[in-house]
PDB file of C-alpha atoms and ligand atoms in Angstrom:
ATOM      1  CA  UNK W1058       7.583  23.344  12.442  1.00 80.00           C
ATOM      2  CA  UNK W1059       7.644  23.902   8.638  1.00 81.00           C
ATOM      3  CA  UNK W1060       6.069  27.259   7.689  1.00 92.00           C
ATOM      4  CA  UNK W1061       3.230  27.109   5.197  1.00 97.00           C
ATOM      5  CA  UNK W1062       1.228  30.165   6.098  1.00 95.00           C
ATOM      6  CA  UNK W1063      -0.362  31.893   3.098  1.00 94.00           C
ATOM      7  CA  UNK W1064       0.623  29.208   0.579  1.00 98.00           C
ATOM      8  CA  UNK W1065      -1.912  27.784  -1.823  1.00 98.00           C
ATOM      9  CA  UNK W1066      -1.468  24.042  -1.931  1.00 99.00           C
ATOM     10  CA  UNK W1067      -3.275  21.629  -4.299  1.00 99.00           C
ATOM     11  CA  UNK W1068      -3.386  18.040  -3.025  1.00 99.00           C
ATOM     12  CA  UNK W1069      -4.565  15.213  -5.277  1.00 99.00           C
ATOM     13  CA  UNK W1070      -6.175  12.261  -3.509  1.00 98.00           C
ATOM     14  CA  UNK W1071      -6.648  14.808  -0.798  1.00 98.00           C
ATOM     15  CA  UNK W1072      -9.940  13.322   0.557  1.00 98.00           C
ATOM     16  CA  UNK W1073      -8.662  10.191   2.282  1.00 98.00           C
ATOM     17  CA  UNK W1074      -5.662   8.573   3.835  1.00 98.00           C
ATOM     18  CA  UNK W1075      -2.355  10.336   3.386  1.00 98.00           C
ATOM     19  CA  UNK W1076      -3.955  13.088   1.311  1.00 98.00           C
ATOM     20  CA  UNK W1077      -6.483  13.783   4.026  1.00 98.00           C
ATOM     21  CA  UNK W1078      -3.610  14.028   6.581  1.00 98.00           C
ATOM     22  CA  UNK W1079      -1.808  16.442   4.296  1.00 98.00           C
ATOM     23  CA  UNK W1080      -4.969  18.580   3.876  1.00 98.00           C
ATOM     24  CA  UNK W1081      -5.473  18.724   7.669  1.00 98.00           C
ATOM     25  CA  UNK W1082      -1.892  19.467   8.540  1.00 98.00           C
ATOM     26  CA  UNK W1083      -1.234  22.104   5.802  1.00 98.00           C
ATOM     27  CA  UNK W1084      -4.568  23.868   6.490  1.00 98.00           C
ATOM     28  CA  UNK W1085      -3.795  23.812  10.203  1.00 98.00           C
ATOM     29  CA  UNK W1086      -0.504  25.577   9.467  1.00 98.00           C
ATOM     30  CA  UNK W1087      -2.264  28.424   7.668  1.00 98.00           C
ATOM     31  CA  UNK W1088      -2.151  27.200   4.018  1.00 98.00           C
ATOM     32  CA  UNK W1089      -5.139  27.458   1.641  1.00 98.00           C
ATOM     33  CA  UNK W1090      -5.695  23.845   0.701  1.00 98.00           C
ATOM     34  CA  UNK W1091      -7.442  22.606  -2.380  1.00 99.00           C
ATOM     35  CA  UNK W1092      -8.551  18.996  -1.898  1.00 99.00           C
ATOM     36  CA  UNK W1093      -8.666  17.378  -5.391  1.00 99.00           C
ATOM     37  CA  UNK W1094     -10.093  13.951  -5.484  1.00 98.00           C
ATOM     38  CA  UNK W1095     -12.256  11.616  -7.595  1.00 98.00           C
ATOM     39  CA  UNK W1096     -14.309  10.954  -4.428  1.00 98.00           C
ATOM     40  CA  UNK W1097     -16.636  14.066  -4.213  1.00 98.00           C
ATOM     41  CA  UNK W1098     -18.461  12.921  -1.062  1.00 98.00           C
ATOM     42  CA  UNK W1099     -15.389  12.441   1.122  1.00 98.00           C
ATOM     43  CA  UNK W1100     -13.634  15.505  -0.431  1.00 98.00           C
ATOM     44  CA  UNK W1101     -16.515  17.863   0.119  1.00 98.00           C
ATOM     45  CA  UNK W1102     -17.086  16.628   3.656  1.00 98.00           C
ATOM     46  CA  UNK W1103     -13.488  17.284   4.562  1.00 99.00           C
ATOM     47  CA  UNK W1104     -13.378  20.679   2.991  1.00 98.00           C
ATOM     48  CA  UNK W1105     -16.566  21.627   4.857  1.00 98.00           C
ATOM     49  CA  UNK W1106     -15.130  20.276   8.159  1.00 98.00           C
ATOM     50  CA  UNK W1107     -11.887  22.298   7.774  1.00 98.00           C
ATOM     51  CA  UNK W1108     -13.796  25.428   6.725  1.00 98.00           C
ATOM     52  CA  UNK W1109     -16.076  25.119   9.729  1.00 98.00           C
ATOM     53  CA  UNK W1110     -12.970  25.203  11.912  1.00 98.00           C
ATOM     54  CA  UNK W1111     -12.033  28.529  10.373  1.00 98.00           C
ATOM     55  CA  UNK W1112      -9.353  27.045   8.052  1.00 98.00           C
ATOM     56  CA  UNK W1113      -9.112  27.686   4.366  1.00 98.00           C
ATOM     57  CA  UNK W1114     -10.064  24.593   2.305  1.00 98.00           C
ATOM     58  CA  UNK W1115     -12.014  23.882  -0.806  1.00 98.00           C
ATOM     59  CA  UNK W1116     -12.807  20.767  -2.865  1.00 98.00           C
ATOM     60  CA  UNK W1117     -12.318  20.180  -6.607  1.00 98.00           C
ATOM     61  CA  UNK W1118     -13.454  16.966  -8.303  1.00 98.00           C
ATOM     62  CA  UNK W1119     -10.450  15.617 -10.191  1.00 99.00           C
ATOM     63  CA  UNK W1120      -9.659  12.389 -11.933  1.00 99.00           C
ATOM     64  CA  UNK W1121      -5.787  12.671 -12.292  1.00 99.00           C
ATOM     65  CA  UNK W1122      -5.990  10.591 -15.513  1.00 98.00           C
ATOM     66  CA  UNK W1123      -7.819  13.333 -17.348  1.00 98.00           C
ATOM     67  CA  UNK W1124      -5.802  16.203 -18.802  1.00 98.00           C
ATOM     68  CA  UNK W1125      -8.903  18.332 -19.525  1.00 98.00           C
ATOM     69  CA  UNK W1126     -10.083  17.889 -15.955  1.00 98.00           C
ATOM     70  CA  UNK W1127      -6.639  19.004 -14.721  1.00 98.00           C
ATOM     71  CA  UNK W1128      -6.887  22.183 -16.876  1.00 98.00           C
ATOM     72  CA  UNK W1129     -10.304  23.038 -15.517  1.00 98.00           C
ATOM     73  CA  UNK W1130      -9.197  22.452 -11.861  1.00 98.00           C
ATOM     74  CA  UNK W1131      -6.142  24.621 -12.229  1.00 98.00           C
ATOM     75  CA  UNK W1132      -8.214  27.366 -13.800  1.00 98.00           C
ATOM     76  CA  UNK W1133     -10.763  27.238 -10.985  1.00 98.00           C
ATOM     77  CA  UNK W1134      -7.950  27.384  -8.395  1.00 98.00           C
ATOM     78  CA  UNK W1135      -6.428  30.371 -10.153  1.00 98.00           C
ATOM     79  CA  UNK W1136      -9.764  32.137 -10.300  1.00 98.00           C
ATOM     80  CA  UNK W1137     -10.242  31.680  -6.630  1.00 98.00           C
ATOM     81  CA  UNK W1138      -6.738  32.102  -5.175  1.00 98.00           C
ATOM     82  CA  UNK W1139      -4.739  33.711  -8.051  1.00 98.00           C
ATOM     83  CA  UNK W1140      -1.779  31.440  -7.349  1.00 98.00           C
ATOM     84  CA  UNK W1141      -0.637  27.841  -6.838  1.00 98.00           C
ATOM     85  CA  UNK W1142       2.401  27.643  -4.666  1.00 98.00           C
ATOM     86  CA  UNK W1143       2.612  23.857  -4.327  1.00 99.00           C
ATOM     87  CA  UNK W1144       1.214  20.694  -5.917  1.00 99.00           C
ATOM     88  CA  UNK W1145       1.282  17.383  -4.002  1.00 99.00           C
ATOM     89  CA  UNK W1146       0.731  14.551  -6.461  1.00 99.00           C
ATOM     90  CA  UNK W1147      -0.547  12.052  -3.891  1.00 98.00           C
ATOM     91  CA  UNK W1148      -3.411  10.177  -5.651  1.00 98.00           C
ATOM     92  CA  UNK W1149      -2.491   6.620  -6.366  1.00 98.00           C
ATOM     93  CA  UNK W1150      -3.816   3.091  -6.392  1.00 98.00           C
ATOM     94  CA  UNK W1151      -2.335  -0.194  -5.194  1.00 97.00           C
ATOM     95  CA  UNK W1152      -2.599  -3.566  -6.903  1.00 97.00           C
ATOM     96  CA  UNK W1153      -1.243  -6.822  -5.669  1.00 95.00           C
ATOM     97  CA  UNK W1154      -1.165  -9.557  -8.325  1.00 96.00           C
ATOM     98  CA  UNK W1155       1.622 -12.019  -9.210  1.00 96.00           C
ATOM     99  CA  UNK W1156       3.134 -11.605 -12.660  1.00 98.00           C
ATOM    100  CA  UNK W1157       1.421 -14.754 -14.008  1.00 98.00           C
ATOM    101  CA  UNK W1158      -2.064 -13.343 -13.140  1.00 98.00           C
ATOM    102  CA  UNK W1159      -1.342  -9.655 -13.910  1.00 98.00           C
ATOM    103  CA  UNK W1160      -3.042  -8.580 -17.156  1.00 98.00           C
ATOM    104  CA  UNK W1161      -1.652  -5.816 -19.266  1.00 98.00           C
ATOM    105  CA  UNK W1162      -4.980  -3.954 -18.728  1.00 98.00           C
ATOM    106  CA  UNK W1163      -4.383  -4.019 -14.942  1.00 98.00           C
ATOM    107  CA  UNK W1164      -0.759  -3.017 -15.399  1.00 98.00           C
ATOM    108  CA  UNK W1165      -1.803  -0.078 -17.643  1.00 98.00           C
ATOM    109  CA  UNK W1166      -4.455   1.059 -15.124  1.00 98.00           C
ATOM    110  CA  UNK W1167      -1.867   1.326 -12.341  1.00 98.00           C
ATOM    111  CA  UNK W1168       0.531   3.184 -14.600  1.00 98.00           C
ATOM    112  CA  UNK W1169      -2.312   5.443 -15.852  1.00 98.00           C
ATOM    113  CA  UNK W1170      -3.270   6.683 -12.404  1.00 98.00           C
ATOM    114  CA  UNK W1171       0.105   6.603 -10.582  1.00 98.00           C
ATOM    115  CA  UNK W1172       2.483   7.680 -13.377  1.00 99.00           C
ATOM    116  CA  UNK W1173       0.411   9.522 -15.995  1.00 98.00           C
ATOM    117  CA  UNK W1174      -1.642  11.200 -13.224  1.00 99.00           C
ATOM    118  CA  UNK W1175       1.578  12.548 -11.747  1.00 99.00           C
ATOM    119  CA  UNK W1176       2.900  13.553 -15.179  1.00 99.00           C
ATOM    120  CA  UNK W1177      -0.324  15.432 -16.029  1.00 99.00           C
ATOM    121  CA  UNK W1178      -0.209  17.253 -12.651  1.00 99.00           C
ATOM    122  CA  UNK W1179       3.365  18.466 -13.253  1.00 99.00           C
ATOM    123  CA  UNK W1180       2.358  19.612 -16.751  1.00 98.00           C
ATOM    124  CA  UNK W1181      -0.804  21.399 -15.543  1.00 98.00           C
ATOM    125  CA  UNK W1182       0.908  23.521 -12.868  1.00 98.00           C
ATOM    126  CA  UNK W1183       4.306  24.157 -14.391  1.00 98.00           C
ATOM    127  CA  UNK W1184       3.245  27.123 -16.649  1.00 98.00           C
ATOM    128  CA  UNK W1185       1.445  28.831 -13.733  1.00 98.00           C
ATOM    129  CA  UNK W1186       4.345  28.366 -11.312  1.00 98.00           C
ATOM    130  CA  UNK W1187       6.716  29.610 -14.068  1.00 98.00           C
ATOM    131  CA  UNK W1188       4.588  32.744 -14.490  1.00 98.00           C
ATOM    132  CA  UNK W1189       4.483  33.326 -10.728  1.00 98.00           C
ATOM    133  CA  UNK W1190       8.224  33.045 -10.466  1.00 98.00           C
ATOM    134  CA  UNK W1191       8.457  29.665  -8.791  1.00 98.00           C
ATOM    135  CA  UNK W1192       6.686  26.868  -6.977  1.00 98.00           C
ATOM    136  CA  UNK W1193       7.116  23.388  -5.502  1.00 99.00           C
ATOM    137  CA  UNK W1194       5.937  19.978  -6.701  1.00 99.00           C
ATOM    138  CA  UNK W1195       6.043  16.894  -4.430  1.00 99.00           C
ATOM    139  CA  UNK W1196       5.427  13.507  -6.017  1.00 99.00           C
ATOM    140  CA  UNK W1197       4.427  10.475  -3.944  1.00 99.00           C
ATOM    141  CA  UNK W1198       6.605   7.426  -4.430  1.00 98.00           C
ATOM    142  CA  UNK W1199       6.886   4.517  -2.029  1.00 98.00           C
ATOM    143  CA  UNK W1200       9.431   2.110  -0.607  1.00 98.00           C
ATOM    144  CA  UNK W1201       8.223   0.152  -3.642  1.00 98.00           C
ATOM    145  CA  UNK W1202      10.168   2.582  -5.726  1.00 98.00           C
ATOM    146  CA  UNK W1203      13.336   1.453  -4.003  1.00 98.00           C
ATOM    147  CA  UNK W1204      12.967  -2.221  -3.175  1.00 97.00           C
ATOM    148  CA  UNK W1205      10.823  -5.084  -4.400  1.00 96.00           C
ATOM    149  CA  UNK W1206      10.687  -7.352  -1.335  1.00 88.00           C
ATOM    150  CA  UNK W1207       6.975  -8.352  -1.513  1.00 92.00           C
ATOM    151  CA  UNK W1208       5.559 -10.688  -4.132  1.00 93.00           C
ATOM    152  CA  UNK W1209       2.856  -9.454  -6.452  1.00 96.00           C
ATOM    153  CA  UNK W1210       3.940  -5.787  -6.605  1.00 97.00           C
ATOM    154  CA  UNK W1211       5.119  -5.787 -10.285  1.00 98.00           C
ATOM    155  CA  UNK W1212       2.735  -2.993 -11.453  1.00 98.00           C
ATOM    156  CA  UNK W1213       2.992  -0.972  -8.195  1.00 98.00           C
ATOM    157  CA  UNK W1214       6.812  -1.144  -8.090  1.00 98.00           C
ATOM    158  CA  UNK W1215       7.012  -0.240 -11.743  1.00 98.00           C
ATOM    159  CA  UNK W1216       4.791   2.775 -11.295  1.00 98.00           C
ATOM    160  CA  UNK W1217       6.491   4.031  -8.167  1.00 98.00           C
ATOM    161  CA  UNK W1218      10.005   3.549  -9.639  1.00 98.00           C
ATOM    162  CA  UNK W1219       8.815   5.581 -12.648  1.00 99.00           C
ATOM    163  CA  UNK W1220       7.688   8.399 -10.357  1.00 99.00           C
ATOM    164  CA  UNK W1221      11.075   8.509  -8.764  1.00 98.00           C
ATOM    165  CA  UNK W1222      12.847   9.175 -12.089  1.00 98.00           C
ATOM    166  CA  UNK W1223       9.986  11.303 -13.493  1.00 99.00           C
ATOM    167  CA  UNK W1224      10.574  13.605 -10.568  1.00 99.00           C
ATOM    168  CA  UNK W1225      14.251  13.993 -11.311  1.00 98.00           C
ATOM    169  CA  UNK W1226      13.649  14.627 -15.019  1.00 99.00           C
ATOM    170  CA  UNK W1227      10.963  17.218 -14.313  1.00 99.00           C
ATOM    171  CA  UNK W1228      13.111  18.839 -11.737  1.00 99.00           C
ATOM    172  CA  UNK W1229      15.825  19.152 -14.378  1.00 98.00           C
ATOM    173  CA  UNK W1230      13.372  20.839 -16.784  1.00 98.00           C
ATOM    174  CA  UNK W1231      11.924  23.247 -14.267  1.00 99.00           C
ATOM    175  CA  UNK W1232      14.856  24.337 -12.080  1.00 98.00           C
ATOM    176  CA  UNK W1233      15.496  27.323 -14.392  1.00 98.00           C
ATOM    177  CA  UNK W1234      12.038  28.637 -13.400  1.00 98.00           C
ATOM    178  CA  UNK W1235      12.673  28.329  -9.704  1.00 98.00           C
ATOM    179  CA  UNK W1236      10.337  25.357  -9.456  1.00 99.00           C
ATOM    180  CA  UNK W1237      11.517  22.665  -7.088  1.00 99.00           C
ATOM    181  CA  UNK W1238      10.374  19.065  -7.636  1.00 99.00           C
ATOM    182  CA  UNK W1239      11.013  16.303  -5.196  1.00 99.00           C
ATOM    183  CA  UNK W1240       9.651  12.849  -4.394  1.00 99.00           C
ATOM    184  CA  UNK W1241       8.664  11.408  -1.019  1.00 98.00           C
ATOM    185  CA  UNK W1242       8.897   7.677  -0.396  1.00 98.00           C
ATOM    186  CA  UNK W1243       6.756   6.530   2.519  1.00 98.00           C
ATOM    187  CA  UNK W1244       7.075   3.140   4.218  1.00 98.00           C
ATOM    188  CA  UNK W1245       4.024   1.397   5.595  1.00 96.00           C
ATOM    189  CA  UNK W1246       1.403   3.982   6.626  1.00 98.00           C
ATOM    190  CA  UNK W1247      -1.955   3.385   8.364  1.00 97.00           C
ATOM    191  CA  UNK W1248      -4.421   4.445   5.690  1.00 97.00           C
ATOM    192  CA  UNK W1249      -7.409   2.746   4.028  1.00 95.00           C
ATOM    193  CA  UNK W1250      -4.960   1.610   1.225  1.00 95.00           C
ATOM    194  CA  UNK W1251      -2.859  -0.298   3.735  1.00 94.00           C
ATOM    195  CA  UNK W1252      -5.865  -1.683   5.644  1.00 93.00           C
ATOM    196  CA  UNK W1253      -5.661  -4.824   3.449  1.00 86.00           C
ATOM    197  CA  UNK W1254      -2.248  -5.603   4.808  1.00 86.00           C
ATOM    198  CA  UNK W1255      -3.292  -5.173   8.447  1.00 92.00           C
ATOM    199  CA  UNK W1256      -6.174  -7.714   8.017  1.00 93.00           C
ATOM    200  CA  UNK W1257      -3.482 -10.327   7.383  1.00 92.00           C
ATOM    201  CA  UNK W1258      -1.466 -10.967  10.621  1.00 93.00           C
ATOM    202  CA  UNK W1259       1.344 -12.812   8.764  1.00 92.00           C
ATOM    203  CA  UNK W1260       1.821 -10.023   6.289  1.00 90.00           C
ATOM    204  CA  UNK W1261       1.664  -7.408   9.048  1.00 93.00           C
ATOM    205  CA  UNK W1262       4.408  -9.281  10.944  1.00 93.00           C
ATOM    206  CA  UNK W1263       6.512  -9.480   7.798  1.00 89.00           C
ATOM    207  CA  UNK W1264       6.115  -5.781   6.880  1.00 90.00           C
ATOM    208  CA  UNK W1265       6.641  -4.351  10.341  1.00 94.00           C
ATOM    209  CA  UNK W1266       9.341  -6.866  11.084  1.00 93.00           C
ATOM    210  CA  UNK W1267      11.390  -5.377   8.217  1.00 93.00           C
ATOM    211  CA  UNK W1268      10.720  -1.862   9.485  1.00 97.00           C
ATOM    212  CA  UNK W1269      13.471  -0.854  11.886  1.00 97.00           C
ATOM    213  CA  UNK W1270      11.008   1.054  14.012  1.00 98.00           C
ATOM    214  CA  UNK W1271       8.706  -1.993  14.213  1.00 97.00           C
ATOM    215  CA  UNK W1272       5.559   0.032  13.473  1.00 97.00           C
ATOM    216  CA  UNK W1273       3.590   1.638  10.677  1.00 97.00           C
ATOM    217  CA  UNK W1274       3.624   5.380  10.252  1.00 98.00           C
ATOM    218  CA  UNK W1275       0.763   7.605  11.194  1.00 98.00           C
ATOM    219  CA  UNK W1276      -0.225   9.507   8.051  1.00 98.00           C
ATOM    220  CA  UNK W1277       0.763  12.831   9.623  1.00 98.00           C
ATOM    221  CA  UNK W1278       4.343  11.701   9.947  1.00 98.00           C
ATOM    222  CA  UNK W1279       4.532  11.693   6.152  1.00 98.00           C
ATOM    223  CA  UNK W1280       2.695  15.016   5.922  1.00 98.00           C
ATOM    224  CA  UNK W1281       5.464  16.594   8.089  1.00 98.00           C
ATOM    225  CA  UNK W1282       8.110  15.548   5.552  1.00 98.00           C
ATOM    226  CA  UNK W1283       6.091  17.005   2.686  1.00 98.00           C
ATOM    227  CA  UNK W1284       5.443  20.208   4.663  1.00 98.00           C
ATOM    228  CA  UNK W1285       9.178  20.558   4.943  1.00 98.00           C
ATOM    229  CA  UNK W1286       9.680  20.114   1.196  1.00 98.00           C
ATOM    230  CA  UNK W1287       6.993  22.667   0.423  1.00 98.00           C
ATOM    231  CA  UNK W1288       8.437  25.174   2.968  1.00 98.00           C
ATOM    232  CA  UNK W1289      11.204  27.646   2.195  1.00 97.00           C
ATOM    233  CA  UNK W1290      13.338  25.597   4.674  1.00 97.00           C
ATOM    234  CA  UNK W1291      13.888  23.205   1.704  1.00 98.00           C
ATOM    235  CA  UNK W1292      14.929  26.000  -0.626  1.00 98.00           C
ATOM    236  CA  UNK W1293      18.013  24.097  -1.941  1.00 98.00           C
ATOM    237  CA  UNK W1294      16.218  20.746  -2.435  1.00 98.00           C
ATOM    238  CA  UNK W1295      15.195  19.656  -5.869  1.00 99.00           C
ATOM    239  CA  UNK W1296      15.310  16.331  -7.769  1.00 98.00           C
ATOM    240  CA  UNK W1297      15.749  14.525  -4.439  1.00 98.00           C
ATOM    241  CA  UNK W1298      14.070  11.463  -3.019  1.00 98.00           C
ATOM    242  CA  UNK W1299      13.037  11.813   0.605  1.00 98.00           C
ATOM    243  CA  UNK W1300      12.618   8.409   2.168  1.00 98.00           C
ATOM    244  CA  UNK W1301      10.284   8.297   5.283  1.00 98.00           C
ATOM    245  CA  UNK W1302      10.057   4.660   6.030  1.00 98.00           C
ATOM    246  CA  UNK W1303      11.012   3.939   9.623  1.00 98.00           C
ATOM    247  CA  UNK W1304      14.169   2.293   8.363  1.00 98.00           C
ATOM    248  CA  UNK W1305      12.378  -0.166   6.025  1.00 97.00           C
ATOM    249  CA  UNK W1306      14.961   0.214   3.223  1.00 97.00           C
ATOM    250  CA  UNK W1307      17.981   0.779   5.555  1.00 96.00           C
ATOM    251  CA  UNK W1308      18.818  -2.910   5.999  1.00 91.00           C
TER     252      UNK W1308
HETATM  253  P1  NAD A1555      -5.862   5.647  -0.138  1.00 79.45           P
HETATM  254  O1  NAD A1555      -6.365   4.596  -1.080  1.00 79.45           O
HETATM  255  O2  NAD A1555      -6.189   5.560   1.315  1.00 79.45           O
HETATM  256  O3  NAD A1555      -6.265   7.091  -0.695  1.00 79.45           O
HETATM  257  C1  NAD A1555      -6.110   7.434  -2.013  1.00 79.45           C
HETATM  258  C2  NAD A1555      -6.917   8.683  -2.395  1.00 79.45           C
HETATM  259  O4  NAD A1555      -6.664   8.893  -3.828  1.00 79.45           O
HETATM  260  C3  NAD A1555      -8.431   8.490  -2.267  1.00 79.45           C
HETATM  261  O5  NAD A1555      -8.990   9.620  -1.701  1.00 79.45           O
HETATM  262  C4  NAD A1555      -8.933   8.261  -3.633  1.00 79.45           C
HETATM  263  O6  NAD A1555     -10.256   8.649  -3.847  1.00 79.45           O
HETATM  264  C5  NAD A1555      -7.928   9.060  -4.443  1.00 79.45           C
HETATM  265  N1  NAD A1555      -7.852   8.650  -5.861  1.00 79.45           N
HETATM  266  C6  NAD A1555      -7.704   7.397  -6.329  1.00 79.45           C
HETATM  267  N2  NAD A1555      -7.743   7.447  -7.679  1.00 79.45           N
HETATM  268  C7  NAD A1555      -7.869   8.732  -8.093  1.00 79.45           C
HETATM  269  C8  NAD A1555      -7.903   9.361  -9.335  1.00 79.45           C
HETATM  270  N3  NAD A1555      -7.855   8.695 -10.466  1.00 79.45           N
HETATM  271  N4  NAD A1555      -8.004  10.745  -9.349  1.00 79.45           N
HETATM  272  C9  NAD A1555      -8.057  11.437  -8.150  1.00 79.45           C
HETATM  273  N5  NAD A1555      -8.047  10.873  -6.971  1.00 79.45           N
HETATM  274  C10 NAD A1555      -7.924   9.526  -6.909  1.00 79.45           C
HETATM  275  O7  NAD A1555      -4.286   5.631  -0.307  1.00 79.45           O
HETATM  276  P2  NAD A1555      -3.104   6.225   0.633  1.00 79.45           P
HETATM  277  O8  NAD A1555      -2.564   5.119   1.424  1.00 79.45           O
HETATM  278  O9  NAD A1555      -3.577   7.453   1.327  1.00 79.45           O
HETATM  279  O10 NAD A1555      -1.991   6.525  -0.429  1.00 79.45           O
HETATM  280  C11 NAD A1555      -1.747   7.854  -0.932  1.00 79.45           C
HETATM  281  C12 NAD A1555      -0.462   7.806  -1.780  1.00 79.45           C
HETATM  282  O11 NAD A1555       0.620   7.333  -0.949  1.00 79.45           O
HETATM  283  C13 NAD A1555      -0.578   6.837  -2.999  1.00 79.45           C
HETATM  284  O12 NAD A1555       0.156   7.374  -4.051  1.00 79.45           O
HETATM  285  C14 NAD A1555       0.184   5.595  -2.440  1.00 79.45           C
HETATM  286  O13 NAD A1555       0.673   4.810  -3.457  1.00 79.45           O
HETATM  287  C15 NAD A1555       1.240   6.198  -1.553  1.00 79.45           C
HETATM  288  N6  NAD A1555       1.802   5.334  -0.513  1.00 79.45           N
HETATM  289  C16 NAD A1555       0.980   4.819   0.409  1.00 79.45           C
HETATM  290  C17 NAD A1555       1.546   3.950   1.417  1.00 79.45           C
HETATM  291  C18 NAD A1555       0.743   3.370   2.521  1.00 79.45           C
HETATM  292  O14 NAD A1555       1.283   2.466   3.227  1.00 79.45           O
HETATM  293  N7  NAD A1555      -0.524   3.708   2.713  1.00 79.45           N
HETATM  294  C19 NAD A1555       2.909   3.722   1.404  1.00 79.45           C
HETATM  295  C20 NAD A1555       3.695   4.328   0.378  1.00 79.45           C
HETATM  296  C21 NAD A1555       3.125   5.124  -0.551  1.00 79.45           C
END
């Protein structure tokens, strides 16, 4: 079990889906989790639920596109906890539209949240982690960063591919400050984002058929991989891409 006790971990998109699973798992392992999400209702509810169980969790409203919002969230977390040990850039959106129908506005919107949101997160925590003598950033990619085997994922694939290389470039800049930066690339995971797929039996068959393990992941299976990257067990890992896809990209 990856050790997270005492760490302060900021999770974007922490209110729902994968982010919710990360919040639950990390808090359950003794971390202080900060759930940062654009959805205040779900975020507050989750923070209250975890706190009622005796865990350490709080909510911060954050739109990852907004640099000023990032600065204020980071300041609030520092006031409360005096440190940020890890940032999980998890917030993201999915859009499925074939190239012919995809507008540049839609393309820009996906890039703005998925890529610029991740970039702003790295920028916001880096000076603090540097001052503290180190830290960990985990960026959320996807199998869509590695393969483009489904029609209509032009914007999503472009954004996730960008996150993969952004991670390596940021890792290169921050290694001298003892800040490790890695990306995680989940396969199909049962979250509200993927619910659309599961409504379509043909698409479900196609996606799960290509997955060697013939099933979707439970969100906590991805959280475990991220917990490892945050923990000191991954002390020599930076700039890497950790693929957690049930074998989707293996064949
Ligand atoms: P989800 O839609 O279920 O949850 C996303 C969360 O992000 C929500 O809580 C939402 O409120 C929040 N969010 C959206 N826009 C935001 C913004 N501008 N600022 C702050 N928060 C915002 O999605 P999910 O399935 O949990 O996906 C989480 C991450 O994992 C995404 O980056 C996604 O691309 C990636 N991913 C998901 C899958 C999958 O199969 N579900 C597979 C690979 C990668």
